[in-house]
């Protein structure tokens, strides 16, 4: 009787790593399934060196989901296999999301209360960490305000691939009838800065997505005629006028592909993209860079005008994805491929804040279930390695 054929030789660890490195980062469950093939694969994929190389190989953090607001509440809507703990935040609407962090604001509980009489909260969906900021003491109640969270490193000093556990800043801007004021919270100092102020006759600041370009933050004003420019280095503020063609439409600021200020808006079922361009005389003007006809991409139900038609409601900077709120729900459009996805069925939401971050398995800490789209196809491990129902915390 012929002896049974010898099993093929196992892949070398270097080849296992090269295969795992090419797993798309926007589906963490696939990386987990690869790690569950055997103990050796698990050891390779859970190694801190692999996780670092995985981030460096892909460079751009994927969108794992987005925060959506409905009244005073926010919910994490997954667009991948990642599921954070405590995805629903009652009485904590989302204000911003950037560099692996989410900025929440505890909503006022009663009519007539100071809207800023409750704290901001910085939440890390990957680790579940939640930090409540000290109350911001204001001399008067602002007519309008907005805020942004970001890595504390200056522009160009961090690649933002894995800085969600490092120092951060929160920039708060508000306006009254005669001036705009700004405060900055430093996680390292655990305190708000002194007030910066400028006399500007401008519209109310819109509570919606902001844009970070280099060392400058941009916040929208209501009615869409201008945008507030805040320099993180000098703490100086100024107003940038928008092109007249965008006035009175829903506008969201964005970072263009070449790193300039841009805006996106929808008019008559067309998505218009504008970019800020420098002129030879030193002044800056606006250039219409692209027009996308939504009638060719969205279903007819989404183009209905019964409740206002289509609006831009968020932008995932770095991956060129735009959120559109329609009567048929929320859609995303990939500006590179023009691929359209319906990501939420309800249109009655206010603000979409994309969450971009890497998420890779680790063997040290466990929390709640990581969603596997097809658990029956996941490989079976020995009893002492029954971890299919465990959430894997990202470790640096």
PDB file of N, CA and C in Angstrom, residues 37 123 253 282 285 305 350 356:
ATOM      1  N   UNK A  37      -6.602  31.084  10.724  1.00  0.00           N
ATOM      2  CA  UNK A  37      -6.244  29.887   9.953  1.00  0.00           C
ATOM      3  C   UNK A  37      -5.469  28.902  10.829  1.00  0.00           C
ATOM      4  N   UNK A 123     -14.255  60.678  22.124  1.00  0.00           N
ATOM      5  CA  UNK A 123     -14.464  59.226  22.168  1.00  0.00           C
ATOM      6  C   UNK A 123     -13.592  58.553  21.119  1.00  0.00           C
ATOM      7  N   UNK A 253     -17.268  72.136   3.295  1.00  0.00           N
ATOM      8  CA  UNK A 253     -15.860  72.343   2.900  1.00  0.00           C
ATOM      9  C   UNK A 253     -15.131  71.014   2.789  1.00  0.00           C
ATOM     10  N   UNK A 282      -1.354  87.129  -6.938  1.00  0.00           N
ATOM     11  CA  UNK A 282      -1.258  86.814  -5.516  1.00  0.00           C
ATOM     12  C   UNK A 282      -2.598  86.594  -4.848  1.00  0.00           C
ATOM     13  N   UNK A 285      -8.739  82.881  -6.072  1.00  0.00           N
ATOM     14  CA  UNK A 285     -10.091  82.833  -6.598  1.00  0.00           C
ATOM     15  C   UNK A 285     -10.603  81.411  -6.580  1.00  0.00           C
ATOM     16  N   UNK A 305     -38.148  65.727  -4.977  1.00  0.00           N
ATOM     17  CA  UNK A 305     -37.995  67.054  -4.359  1.00  0.00           C
ATOM     18  C   UNK A 305     -39.068  67.317  -3.308  1.00  0.00           C
ATOM     19  N   UNK A 350     -29.148  64.687  10.632  1.00  0.00           N
ATOM     20  CA  UNK A 350     -28.516  65.996  10.545  1.00  0.00           C
ATOM     21  C   UNK A 350     -27.032  65.847  10.833  1.00  0.00           C
ATOM     22  N   UNK A 356     -12.577  57.439  10.037  1.00  0.00           N
ATOM     23  CA  UNK A 356     -11.507  56.776   9.304  1.00  0.00           C
ATOM     24  C   UNK A 356     -10.437  56.316  10.284  1.00  0.00           C
TER      25      UNK A 356
END
